C-alpha positions as YAML, in Angstrom:
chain: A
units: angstrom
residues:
- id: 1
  name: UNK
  ca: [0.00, 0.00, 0.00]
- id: 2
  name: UNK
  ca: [2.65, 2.18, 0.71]
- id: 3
  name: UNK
  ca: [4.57, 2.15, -3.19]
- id: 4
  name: UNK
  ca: [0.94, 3.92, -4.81]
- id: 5
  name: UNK
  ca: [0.69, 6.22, -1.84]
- id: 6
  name: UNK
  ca: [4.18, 7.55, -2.28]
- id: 7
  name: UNK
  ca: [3.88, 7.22, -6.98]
- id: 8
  name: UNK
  ca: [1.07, 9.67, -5.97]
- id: 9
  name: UNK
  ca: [2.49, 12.02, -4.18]
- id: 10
  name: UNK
  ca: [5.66, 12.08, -6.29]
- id: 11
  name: UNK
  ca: [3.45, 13.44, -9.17]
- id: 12
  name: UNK
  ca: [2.09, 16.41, -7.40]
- id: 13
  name: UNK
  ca: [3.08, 19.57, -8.58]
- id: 14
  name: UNK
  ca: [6.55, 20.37, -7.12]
- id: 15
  name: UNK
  ca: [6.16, 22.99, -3.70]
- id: 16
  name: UNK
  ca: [9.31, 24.61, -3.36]
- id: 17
  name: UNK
  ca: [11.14, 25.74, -0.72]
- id: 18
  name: UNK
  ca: [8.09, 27.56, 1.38]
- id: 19
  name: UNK
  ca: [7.97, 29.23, 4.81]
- id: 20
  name: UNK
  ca: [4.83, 27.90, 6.16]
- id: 21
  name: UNK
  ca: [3.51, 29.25, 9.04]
- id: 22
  name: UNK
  ca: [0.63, 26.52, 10.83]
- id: 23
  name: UNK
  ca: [-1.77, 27.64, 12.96]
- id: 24
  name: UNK
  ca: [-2.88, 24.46, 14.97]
- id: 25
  name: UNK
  ca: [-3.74, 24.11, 18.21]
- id: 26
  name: UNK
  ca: [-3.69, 20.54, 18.92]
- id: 27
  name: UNK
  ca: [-0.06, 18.87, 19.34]
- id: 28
  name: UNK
  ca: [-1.30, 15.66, 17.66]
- id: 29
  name: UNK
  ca: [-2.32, 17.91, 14.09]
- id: 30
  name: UNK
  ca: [1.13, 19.43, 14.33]
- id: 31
  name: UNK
  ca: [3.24, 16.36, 14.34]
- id: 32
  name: UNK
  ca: [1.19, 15.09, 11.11]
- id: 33
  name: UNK
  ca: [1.69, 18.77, 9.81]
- id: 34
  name: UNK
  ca: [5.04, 17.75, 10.04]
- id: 35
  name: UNK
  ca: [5.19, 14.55, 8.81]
- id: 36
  name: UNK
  ca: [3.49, 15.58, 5.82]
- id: 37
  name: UNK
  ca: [5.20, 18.81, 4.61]
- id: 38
  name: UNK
  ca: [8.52, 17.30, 5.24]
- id: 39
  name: UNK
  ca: [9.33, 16.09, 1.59]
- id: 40
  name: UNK
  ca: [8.40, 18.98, 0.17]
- id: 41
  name: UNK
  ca: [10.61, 20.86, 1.22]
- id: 42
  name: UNK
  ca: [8.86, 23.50, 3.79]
- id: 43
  name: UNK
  ca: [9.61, 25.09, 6.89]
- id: 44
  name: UNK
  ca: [7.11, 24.99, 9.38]
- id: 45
  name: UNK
  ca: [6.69, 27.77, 11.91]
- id: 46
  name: UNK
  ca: [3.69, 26.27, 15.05]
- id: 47
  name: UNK
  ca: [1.76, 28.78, 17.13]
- id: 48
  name: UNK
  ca: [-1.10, 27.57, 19.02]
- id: 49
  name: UNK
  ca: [-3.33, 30.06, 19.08]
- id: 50
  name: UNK
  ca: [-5.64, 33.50, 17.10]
- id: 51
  name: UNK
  ca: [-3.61, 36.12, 18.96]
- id: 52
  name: UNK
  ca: [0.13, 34.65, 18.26]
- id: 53
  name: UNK
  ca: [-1.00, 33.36, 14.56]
- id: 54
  name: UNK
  ca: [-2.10, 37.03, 13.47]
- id: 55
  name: UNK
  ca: [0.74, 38.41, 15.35]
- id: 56
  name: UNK
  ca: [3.65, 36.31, 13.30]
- id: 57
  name: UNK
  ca: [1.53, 36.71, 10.30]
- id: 58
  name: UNK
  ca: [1.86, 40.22, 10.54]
- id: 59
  name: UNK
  ca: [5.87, 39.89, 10.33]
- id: 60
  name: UNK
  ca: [5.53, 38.83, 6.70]
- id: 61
  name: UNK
  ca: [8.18, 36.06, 6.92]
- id: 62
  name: UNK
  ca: [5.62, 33.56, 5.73]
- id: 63
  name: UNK
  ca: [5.04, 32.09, 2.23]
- id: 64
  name: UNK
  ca: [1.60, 30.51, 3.36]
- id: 65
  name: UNK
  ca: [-0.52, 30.20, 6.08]
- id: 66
  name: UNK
  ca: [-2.57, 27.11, 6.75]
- id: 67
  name: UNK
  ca: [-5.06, 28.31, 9.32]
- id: 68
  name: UNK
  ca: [-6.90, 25.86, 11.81]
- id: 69
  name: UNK
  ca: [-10.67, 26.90, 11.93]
- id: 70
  name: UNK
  ca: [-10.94, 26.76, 15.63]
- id: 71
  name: UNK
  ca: [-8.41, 27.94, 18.32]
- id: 72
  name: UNK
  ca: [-7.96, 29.23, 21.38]
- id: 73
  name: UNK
  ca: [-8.72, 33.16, 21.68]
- id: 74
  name: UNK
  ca: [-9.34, 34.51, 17.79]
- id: 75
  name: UNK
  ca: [-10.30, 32.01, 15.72]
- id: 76
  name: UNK
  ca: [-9.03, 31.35, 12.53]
- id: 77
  name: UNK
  ca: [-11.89, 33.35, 10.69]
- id: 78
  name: UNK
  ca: [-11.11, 36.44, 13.00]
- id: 79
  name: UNK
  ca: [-7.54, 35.79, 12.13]
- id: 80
  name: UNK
  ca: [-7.76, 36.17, 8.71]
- id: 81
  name: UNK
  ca: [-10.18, 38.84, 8.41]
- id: 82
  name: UNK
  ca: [-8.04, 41.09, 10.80]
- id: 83
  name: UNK
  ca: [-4.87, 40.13, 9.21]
- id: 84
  name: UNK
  ca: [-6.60, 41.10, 5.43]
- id: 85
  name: UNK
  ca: [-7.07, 44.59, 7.03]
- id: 86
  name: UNK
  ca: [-4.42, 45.15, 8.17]
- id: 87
  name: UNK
  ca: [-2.72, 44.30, 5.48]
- id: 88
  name: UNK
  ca: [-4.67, 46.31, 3.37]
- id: 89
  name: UNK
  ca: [-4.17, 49.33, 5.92]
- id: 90
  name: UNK
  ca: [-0.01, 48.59, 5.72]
- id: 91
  name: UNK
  ca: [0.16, 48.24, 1.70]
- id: 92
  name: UNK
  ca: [1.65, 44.88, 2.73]
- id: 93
  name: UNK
  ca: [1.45, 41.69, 0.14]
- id: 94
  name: UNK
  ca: [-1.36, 39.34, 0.79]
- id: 95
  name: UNK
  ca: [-0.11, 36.25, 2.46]
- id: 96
  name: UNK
  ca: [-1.86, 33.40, 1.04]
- id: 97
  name: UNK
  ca: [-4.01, 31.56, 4.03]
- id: 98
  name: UNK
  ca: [-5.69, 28.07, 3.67]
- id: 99
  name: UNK
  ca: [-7.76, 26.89, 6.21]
- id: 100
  name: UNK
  ca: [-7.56, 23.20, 7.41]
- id: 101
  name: UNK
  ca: [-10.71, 22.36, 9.41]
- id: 102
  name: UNK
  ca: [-12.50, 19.93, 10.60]
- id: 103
  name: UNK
  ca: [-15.50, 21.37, 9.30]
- id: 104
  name: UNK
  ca: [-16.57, 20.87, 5.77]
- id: 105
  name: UNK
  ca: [-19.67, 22.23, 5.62]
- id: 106
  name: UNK
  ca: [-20.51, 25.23, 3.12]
- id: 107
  name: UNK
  ca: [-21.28, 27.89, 5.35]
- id: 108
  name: UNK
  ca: [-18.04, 27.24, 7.56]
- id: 109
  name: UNK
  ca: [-16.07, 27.15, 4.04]
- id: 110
  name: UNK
  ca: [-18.12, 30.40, 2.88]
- id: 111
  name: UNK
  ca: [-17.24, 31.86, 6.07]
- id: 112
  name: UNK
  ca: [-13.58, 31.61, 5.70]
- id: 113
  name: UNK
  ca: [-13.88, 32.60, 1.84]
- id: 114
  name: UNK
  ca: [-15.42, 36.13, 3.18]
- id: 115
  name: UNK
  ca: [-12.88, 36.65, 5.90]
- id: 116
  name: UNK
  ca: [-10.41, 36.17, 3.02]
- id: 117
  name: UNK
  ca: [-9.13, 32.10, 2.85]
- id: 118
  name: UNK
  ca: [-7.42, 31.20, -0.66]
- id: 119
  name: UNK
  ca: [-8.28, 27.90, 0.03]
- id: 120
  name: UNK
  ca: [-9.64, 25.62, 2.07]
- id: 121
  name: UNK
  ca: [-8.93, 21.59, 2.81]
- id: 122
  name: UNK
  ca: [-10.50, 19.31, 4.94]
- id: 123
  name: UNK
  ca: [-9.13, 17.06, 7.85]
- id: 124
  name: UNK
  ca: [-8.28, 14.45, 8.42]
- id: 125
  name: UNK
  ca: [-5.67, 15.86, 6.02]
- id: 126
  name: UNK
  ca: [-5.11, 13.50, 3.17]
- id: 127
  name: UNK
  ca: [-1.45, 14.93, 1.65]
- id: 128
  name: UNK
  ca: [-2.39, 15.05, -1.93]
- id: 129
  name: UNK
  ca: [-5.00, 16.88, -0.98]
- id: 130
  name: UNK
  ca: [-3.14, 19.45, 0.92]
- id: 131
  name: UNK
  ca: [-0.36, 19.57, -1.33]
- id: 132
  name: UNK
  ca: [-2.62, 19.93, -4.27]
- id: 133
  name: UNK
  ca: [-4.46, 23.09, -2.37]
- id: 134
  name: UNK
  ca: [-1.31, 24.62, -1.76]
- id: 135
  name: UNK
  ca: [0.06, 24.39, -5.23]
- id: 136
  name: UNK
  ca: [-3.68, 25.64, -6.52]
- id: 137
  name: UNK
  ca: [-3.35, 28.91, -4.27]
- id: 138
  name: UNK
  ca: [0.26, 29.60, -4.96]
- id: 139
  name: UNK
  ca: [-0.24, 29.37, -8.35]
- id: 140
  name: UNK
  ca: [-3.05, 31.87, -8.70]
- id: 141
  name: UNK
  ca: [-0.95, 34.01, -6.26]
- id: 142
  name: UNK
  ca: [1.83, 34.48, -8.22]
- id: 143
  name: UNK
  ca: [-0.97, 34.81, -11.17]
...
């Protein structure tokens, strides 16, 4: 099972060297955050909650954001709607944020797309999904 699994993911659109900062509460989400980005070549920054997620997002050292849904303090729709004003406000470059919830359903996807999400992917995170999401939203970034 494992030789498909890893033909798969070794045709998905190359992800180069990225500065990824995760927003994830849960210590069990990060280590397969880990696991996953690991062969392609990212470097993922953690914070665990709203408050410290918007704060390093406002550095501008990040590539990408993948945004947990629900956190401690500001959730990730708060998040990203304060972060898209302010960096509208600063004349700063629009980081591109994808949420990774648990929650699939329309309205919480809707939600996210208002508050300003490029993109949004499901858990339990499935790589080629992820990877497939990213390489989507980077893509029309650079557009």
């Amino acid at each position: 099972a494992i030789a498909p699994a890893t033909r798969d993911v070794a045709e998905l659109p190359p992800v180069e060297a990225l500065r990824v900062l995760i927003a994830e509460d849960h210590m069990v989400n990060r280590a397969i955050f880990e696991l996953l980005l690991e062969p392609f070549n990212m470097t993922p920054t953690f914070v665990d909650d709203g408050v410290k997620a918007l704060e390093a997002a406002k550095t501008g050292a990040f590539d990408l954001i993948l945004m947990d849904r629900q956190m401690p303090g500001l959730d990730g729709v708060d998040v990203t709607r304060q972060l898209r004003q302010w960096q509208a406000q600063h004349a700063r470059a629009r980081t591109p944020v994808i949420f990774v919830s648990a929650n699939g359903a329309p309205q919480s996807i809707a939600l996210a797309r208002e508050a300003g999400a490029d993109g949004y992917v499901t858990k339990p995170i499935v790589v080629e999904a992820l990877v497939s999401e990213i390489s989507r939203v980077l893509t029309e970034a650079r557009a």
